[in-house]
GROMACS .gro file of C-alpha atoms in nm:
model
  260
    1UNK     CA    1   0.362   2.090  -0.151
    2UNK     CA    2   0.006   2.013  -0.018
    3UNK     CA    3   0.015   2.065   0.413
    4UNK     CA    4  -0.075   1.797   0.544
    5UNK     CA    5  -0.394   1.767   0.728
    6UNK     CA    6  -0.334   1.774   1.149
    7UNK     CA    7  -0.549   1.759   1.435
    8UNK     CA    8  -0.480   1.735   1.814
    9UNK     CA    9  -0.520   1.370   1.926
   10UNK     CA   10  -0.398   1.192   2.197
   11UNK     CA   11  -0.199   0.826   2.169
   12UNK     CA   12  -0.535   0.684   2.289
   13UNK     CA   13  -0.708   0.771   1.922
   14UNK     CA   14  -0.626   0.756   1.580
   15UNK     CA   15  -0.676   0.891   1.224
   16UNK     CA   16  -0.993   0.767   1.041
   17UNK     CA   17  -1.023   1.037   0.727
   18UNK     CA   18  -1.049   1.338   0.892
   19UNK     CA   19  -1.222   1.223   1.203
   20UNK     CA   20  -1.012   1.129   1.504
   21UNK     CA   21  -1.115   0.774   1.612
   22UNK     CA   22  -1.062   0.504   1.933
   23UNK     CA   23  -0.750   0.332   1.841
   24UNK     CA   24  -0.941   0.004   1.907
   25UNK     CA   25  -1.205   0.112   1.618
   26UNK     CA   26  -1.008   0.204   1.374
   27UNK     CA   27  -0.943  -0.156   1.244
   28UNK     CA   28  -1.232  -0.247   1.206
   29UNK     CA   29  -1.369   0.045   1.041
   30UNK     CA   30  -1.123   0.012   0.746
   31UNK     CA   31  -1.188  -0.357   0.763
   32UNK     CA   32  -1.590  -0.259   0.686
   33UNK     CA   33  -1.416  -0.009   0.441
   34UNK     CA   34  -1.225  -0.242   0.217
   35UNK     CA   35  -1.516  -0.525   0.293
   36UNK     CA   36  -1.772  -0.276   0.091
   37UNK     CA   37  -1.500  -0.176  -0.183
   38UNK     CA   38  -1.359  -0.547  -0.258
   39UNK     CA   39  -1.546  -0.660  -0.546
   40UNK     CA   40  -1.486  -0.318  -0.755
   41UNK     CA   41  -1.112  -0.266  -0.591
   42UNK     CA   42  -0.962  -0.303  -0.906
   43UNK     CA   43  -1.147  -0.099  -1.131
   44UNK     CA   44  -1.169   0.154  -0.893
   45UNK     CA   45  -0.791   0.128  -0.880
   46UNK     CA   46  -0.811   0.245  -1.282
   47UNK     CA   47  -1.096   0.493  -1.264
   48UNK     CA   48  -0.927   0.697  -0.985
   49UNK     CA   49  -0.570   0.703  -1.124
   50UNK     CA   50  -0.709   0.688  -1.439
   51UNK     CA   51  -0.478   0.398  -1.553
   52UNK     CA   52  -0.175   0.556  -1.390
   53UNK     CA   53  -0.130   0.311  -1.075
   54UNK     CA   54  -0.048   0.070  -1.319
   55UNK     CA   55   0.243   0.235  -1.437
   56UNK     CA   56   0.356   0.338  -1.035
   57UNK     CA   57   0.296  -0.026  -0.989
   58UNK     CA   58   0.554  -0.154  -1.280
   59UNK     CA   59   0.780   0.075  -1.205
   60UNK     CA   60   0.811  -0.023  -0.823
   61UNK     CA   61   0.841  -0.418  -0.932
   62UNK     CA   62   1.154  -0.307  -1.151
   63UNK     CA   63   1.257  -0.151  -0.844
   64UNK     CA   64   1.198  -0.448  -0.701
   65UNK     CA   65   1.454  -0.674  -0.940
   66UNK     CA   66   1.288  -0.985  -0.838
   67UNK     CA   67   1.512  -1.309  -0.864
   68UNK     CA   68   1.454  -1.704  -0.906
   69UNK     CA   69   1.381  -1.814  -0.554
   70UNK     CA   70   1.324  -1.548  -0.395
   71UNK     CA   71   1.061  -1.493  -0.089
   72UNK     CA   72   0.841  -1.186  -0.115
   73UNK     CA   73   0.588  -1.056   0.142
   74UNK     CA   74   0.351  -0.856   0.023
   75UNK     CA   75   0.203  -0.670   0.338
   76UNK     CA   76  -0.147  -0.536   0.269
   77UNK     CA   77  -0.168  -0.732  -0.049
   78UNK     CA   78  -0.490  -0.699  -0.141
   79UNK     CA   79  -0.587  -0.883  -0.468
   80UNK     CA   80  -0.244  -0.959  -0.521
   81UNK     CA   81  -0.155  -0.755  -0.831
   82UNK     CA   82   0.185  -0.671  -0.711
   83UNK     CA   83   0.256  -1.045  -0.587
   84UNK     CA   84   0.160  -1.201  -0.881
   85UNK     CA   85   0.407  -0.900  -1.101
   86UNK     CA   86   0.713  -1.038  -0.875
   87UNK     CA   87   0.667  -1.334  -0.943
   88UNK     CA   88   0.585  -1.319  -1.335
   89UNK     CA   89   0.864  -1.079  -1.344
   90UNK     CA   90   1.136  -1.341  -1.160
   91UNK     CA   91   1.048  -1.617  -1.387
   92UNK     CA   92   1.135  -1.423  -1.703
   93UNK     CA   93   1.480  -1.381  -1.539
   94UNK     CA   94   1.431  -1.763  -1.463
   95UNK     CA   95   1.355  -1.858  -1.758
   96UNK     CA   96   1.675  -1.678  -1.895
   97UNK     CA   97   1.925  -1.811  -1.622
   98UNK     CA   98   1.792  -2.097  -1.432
   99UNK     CA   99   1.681  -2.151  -1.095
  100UNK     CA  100   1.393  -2.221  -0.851
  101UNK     CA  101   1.072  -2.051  -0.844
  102UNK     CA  102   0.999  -1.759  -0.658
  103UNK     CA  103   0.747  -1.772  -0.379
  104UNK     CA  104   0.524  -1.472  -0.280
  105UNK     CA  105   0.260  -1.461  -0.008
  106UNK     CA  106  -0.006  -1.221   0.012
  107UNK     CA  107  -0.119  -1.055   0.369
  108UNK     CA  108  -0.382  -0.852   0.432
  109UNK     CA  109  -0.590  -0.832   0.707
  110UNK     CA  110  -0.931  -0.818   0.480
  111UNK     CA  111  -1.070  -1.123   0.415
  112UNK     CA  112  -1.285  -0.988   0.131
  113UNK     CA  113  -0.985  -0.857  -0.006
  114UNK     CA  114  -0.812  -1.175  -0.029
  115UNK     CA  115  -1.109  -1.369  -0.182
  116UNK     CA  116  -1.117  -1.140  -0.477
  117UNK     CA  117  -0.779  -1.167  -0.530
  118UNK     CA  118  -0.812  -1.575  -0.516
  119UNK     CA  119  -1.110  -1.540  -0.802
  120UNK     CA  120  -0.801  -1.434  -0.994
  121UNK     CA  121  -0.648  -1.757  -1.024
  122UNK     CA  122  -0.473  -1.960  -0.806
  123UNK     CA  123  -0.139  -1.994  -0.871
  124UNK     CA  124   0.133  -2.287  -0.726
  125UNK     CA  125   0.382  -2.013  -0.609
  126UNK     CA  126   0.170  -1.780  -0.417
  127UNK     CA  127  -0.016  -1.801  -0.117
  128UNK     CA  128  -0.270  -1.578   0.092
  129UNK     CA  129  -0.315  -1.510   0.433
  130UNK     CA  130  -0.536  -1.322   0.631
  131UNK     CA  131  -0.360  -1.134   0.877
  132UNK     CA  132  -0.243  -0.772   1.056
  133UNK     CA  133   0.055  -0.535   0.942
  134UNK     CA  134   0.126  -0.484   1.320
  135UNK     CA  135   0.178  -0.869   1.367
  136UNK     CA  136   0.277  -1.033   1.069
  137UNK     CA  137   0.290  -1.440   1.161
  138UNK     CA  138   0.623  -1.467   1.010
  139UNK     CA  139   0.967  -1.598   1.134
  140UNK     CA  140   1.259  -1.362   1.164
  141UNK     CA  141   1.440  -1.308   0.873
  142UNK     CA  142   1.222  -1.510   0.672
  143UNK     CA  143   1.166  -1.284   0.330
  144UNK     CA  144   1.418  -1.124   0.062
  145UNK     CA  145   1.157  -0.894   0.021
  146UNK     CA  146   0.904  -0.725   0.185
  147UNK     CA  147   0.675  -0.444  -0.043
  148UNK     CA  148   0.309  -0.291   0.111
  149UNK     CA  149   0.085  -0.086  -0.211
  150UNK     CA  150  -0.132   0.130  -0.096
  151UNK     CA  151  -0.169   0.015   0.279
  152UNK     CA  152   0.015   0.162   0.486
  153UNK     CA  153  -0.215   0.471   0.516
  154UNK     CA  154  -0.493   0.224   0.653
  155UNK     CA  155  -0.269   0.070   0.943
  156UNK     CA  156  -0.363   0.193   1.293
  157UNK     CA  157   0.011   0.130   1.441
  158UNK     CA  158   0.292   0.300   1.166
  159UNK     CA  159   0.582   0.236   1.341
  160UNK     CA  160   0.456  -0.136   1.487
  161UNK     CA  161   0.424  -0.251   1.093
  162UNK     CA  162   0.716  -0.105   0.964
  163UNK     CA  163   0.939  -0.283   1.223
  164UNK     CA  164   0.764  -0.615   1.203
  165UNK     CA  165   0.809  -0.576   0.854
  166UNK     CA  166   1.195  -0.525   0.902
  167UNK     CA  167   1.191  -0.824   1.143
  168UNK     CA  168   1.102  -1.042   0.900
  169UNK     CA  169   1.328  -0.937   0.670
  170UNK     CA  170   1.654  -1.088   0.579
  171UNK     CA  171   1.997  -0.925   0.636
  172UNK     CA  172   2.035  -0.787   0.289
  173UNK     CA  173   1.646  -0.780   0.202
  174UNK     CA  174   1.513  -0.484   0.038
  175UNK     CA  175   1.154  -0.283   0.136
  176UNK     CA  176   0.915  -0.129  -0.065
  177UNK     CA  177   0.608   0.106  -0.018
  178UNK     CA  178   0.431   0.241  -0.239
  179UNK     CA  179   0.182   0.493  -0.134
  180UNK     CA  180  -0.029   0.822  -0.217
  181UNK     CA  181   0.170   1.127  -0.175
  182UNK     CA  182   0.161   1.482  -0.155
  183UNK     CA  183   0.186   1.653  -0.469
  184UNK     CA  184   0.564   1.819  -0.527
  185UNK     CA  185   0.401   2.172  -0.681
  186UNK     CA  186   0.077   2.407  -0.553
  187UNK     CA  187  -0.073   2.387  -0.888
  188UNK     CA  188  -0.078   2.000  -0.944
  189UNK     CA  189  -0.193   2.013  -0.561
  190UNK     CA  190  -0.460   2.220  -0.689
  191UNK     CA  191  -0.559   1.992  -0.959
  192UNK     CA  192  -0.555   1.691  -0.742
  193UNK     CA  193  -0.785   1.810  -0.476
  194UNK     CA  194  -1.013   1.912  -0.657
  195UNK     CA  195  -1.037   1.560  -0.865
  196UNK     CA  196  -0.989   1.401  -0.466
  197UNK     CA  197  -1.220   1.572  -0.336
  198UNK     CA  198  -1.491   1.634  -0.615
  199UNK     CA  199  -1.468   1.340  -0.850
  200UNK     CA  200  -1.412   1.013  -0.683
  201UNK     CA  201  -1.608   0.996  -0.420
  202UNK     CA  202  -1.910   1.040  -0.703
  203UNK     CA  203  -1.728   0.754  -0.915
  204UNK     CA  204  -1.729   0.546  -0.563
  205UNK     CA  205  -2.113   0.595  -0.578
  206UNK     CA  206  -2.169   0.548  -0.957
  207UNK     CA  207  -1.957   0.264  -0.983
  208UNK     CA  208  -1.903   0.080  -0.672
  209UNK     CA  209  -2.234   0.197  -0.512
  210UNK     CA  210  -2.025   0.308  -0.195
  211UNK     CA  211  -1.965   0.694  -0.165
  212UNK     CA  212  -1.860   0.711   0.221
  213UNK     CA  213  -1.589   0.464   0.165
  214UNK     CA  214  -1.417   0.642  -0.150
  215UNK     CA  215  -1.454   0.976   0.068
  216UNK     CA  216  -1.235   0.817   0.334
  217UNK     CA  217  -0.989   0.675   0.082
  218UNK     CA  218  -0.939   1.070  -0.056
  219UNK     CA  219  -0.907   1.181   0.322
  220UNK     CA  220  -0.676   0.904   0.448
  221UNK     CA  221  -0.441   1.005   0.173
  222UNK     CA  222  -0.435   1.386   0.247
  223UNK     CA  223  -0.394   1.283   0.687
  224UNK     CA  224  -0.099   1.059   0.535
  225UNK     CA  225   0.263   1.248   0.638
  226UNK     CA  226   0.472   1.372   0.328
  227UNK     CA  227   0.764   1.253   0.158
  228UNK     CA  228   1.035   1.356   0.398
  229UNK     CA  229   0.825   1.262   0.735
  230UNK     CA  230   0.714   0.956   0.640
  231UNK     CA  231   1.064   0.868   0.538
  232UNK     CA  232   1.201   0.941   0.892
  233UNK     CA  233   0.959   0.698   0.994
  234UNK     CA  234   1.066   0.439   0.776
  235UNK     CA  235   1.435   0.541   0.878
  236UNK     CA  236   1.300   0.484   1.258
  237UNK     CA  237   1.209   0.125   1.205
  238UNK     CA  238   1.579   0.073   1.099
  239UNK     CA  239   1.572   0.066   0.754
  240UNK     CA  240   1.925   0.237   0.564
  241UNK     CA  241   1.983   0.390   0.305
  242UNK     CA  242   1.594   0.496   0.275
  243UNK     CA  243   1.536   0.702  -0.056
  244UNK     CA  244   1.193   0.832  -0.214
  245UNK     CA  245   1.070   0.843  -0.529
  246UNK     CA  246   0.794   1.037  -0.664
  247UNK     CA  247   0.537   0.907  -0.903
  248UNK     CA  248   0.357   1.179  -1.151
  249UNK     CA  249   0.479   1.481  -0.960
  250UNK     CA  250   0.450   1.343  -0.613
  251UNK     CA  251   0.041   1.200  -0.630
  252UNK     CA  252   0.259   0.883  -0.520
  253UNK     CA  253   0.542   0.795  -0.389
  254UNK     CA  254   0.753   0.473  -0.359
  255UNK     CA  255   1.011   0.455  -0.003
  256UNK     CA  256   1.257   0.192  -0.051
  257UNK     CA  257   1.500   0.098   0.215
  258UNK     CA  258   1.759  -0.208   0.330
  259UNK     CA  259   1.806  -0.422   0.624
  260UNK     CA  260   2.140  -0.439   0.687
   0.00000   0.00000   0.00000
């Protein structure tokens, strides 16, 4: 398994790639990261996984098992991809057995993000709103589901998110994350770096015109704990019966848990 990358810091800084950072800055340096990367997000999405976050992505909605009037909250939602898959996803099984319409909003704290995702389409069910992980301006026990894609790398506060996130979970509500991982065997780790590390920060340049940002995406994934710690964490925020999957030997990994 790839080590994960560690430096000495103290609680008044925090990870930004490999640098250590002011806790205070680090917001709104991945703010000006995702600001710069929001009109290519998507296909940059493809080019790096080369298609395969699409299949990660399917595969966590199934785990998902969205249902006819249910409330999702999807944390660091970005353009929405995952949001709008619930909710396509309950209305086939709404369309099959009756019901109301699911409901999804999409939070993220990047404005950019958000407008990119509302170029999309609007849609009757979903709603966006510009917020933070650490704070999410929900009531308690307000969502059957809660899922975060790919964000919970870029939070500053781990442990603040994943409990809000909890809070505004329902007794019985199921969490999801979905996030790069650390690769389950030396050679694939191997293989992986040296795409990381040598390939997509050129593609971020080429396509998105943006190297620096792409080269923090490939180091904020490798600072990111492994399987097992990050699942302790989850475990921590009082999600049970926590279990892991690994994506395409470990590259990514979906952490599902309950509130009881």
């Amino acid at each position: 398994m790839t080590d994960t990358f560690q430096t000495s810091r103290s609680d008044d800084t925090a990870s930004f790639g490999f640098k250590e950072v002011p806790r205070t800055q680090k917001q709104s340096l991945v703010r000006g990261v995702f600001d710069r990367s929001a009109r290519r997000y998507d296909l940059m999405n493809d080019v790096m996984s080369l298609g395969i976050h699409r299949a990660w992505k399917d595969m966590t909605i199934t785990r998902a098992n969205p249902r006819p009037g249910e409330v999702l909250i999807d944390v660091a939602g970005g353009t929405g991809d995952l949001a709008r898959a619930f909710l396509d996803r309950a209305e086939e099984r709404r369309a099959r057995n009756g019901g109301e319409p699911a409901r999804a909003v999409v939070a993220d704290i990047n404005y950019e993000m958000l407008k990119a995702g509302r170029k999309r389409g609007d849609d009757e069910r979903l709603s966006w709103a510009c917020v933070n992980a650490e704070c999410l301006p929900f009531g308690d026990a307000t969502a059957d589901c809660v899922m975060i894609g790919f964000g919970i790398r870029n939070v500053t506060d781990r442990a603040r998110a994943l409990a809000d996130m909890h809070r505004v979970l329902k007794p019985g509500g199921r969490f999801l994350c979905l996030e790069f991982s650390h690769p389950t065997t030396r050679a694939l780790s191997r293989v992986y770096d040296a795409w990381s590390f040598n390939a997509i920060p050129r593609l971020g340049q080429l396509i998105a015109k943006d190297r620096d940002s792409y080269q923090y995406l490939v180091e904020s994934i490798r600072r990111f704990p492994n399987q097992n710690d990050f699942r302790r964490e989850v475990e921590e925020a009082g999600f049970k019966t926590v279990s892991v999957t690994n994506y395409s030997g470990g590259i990514a990994a979906l952490h599902t848990g309950w509130k009881i």
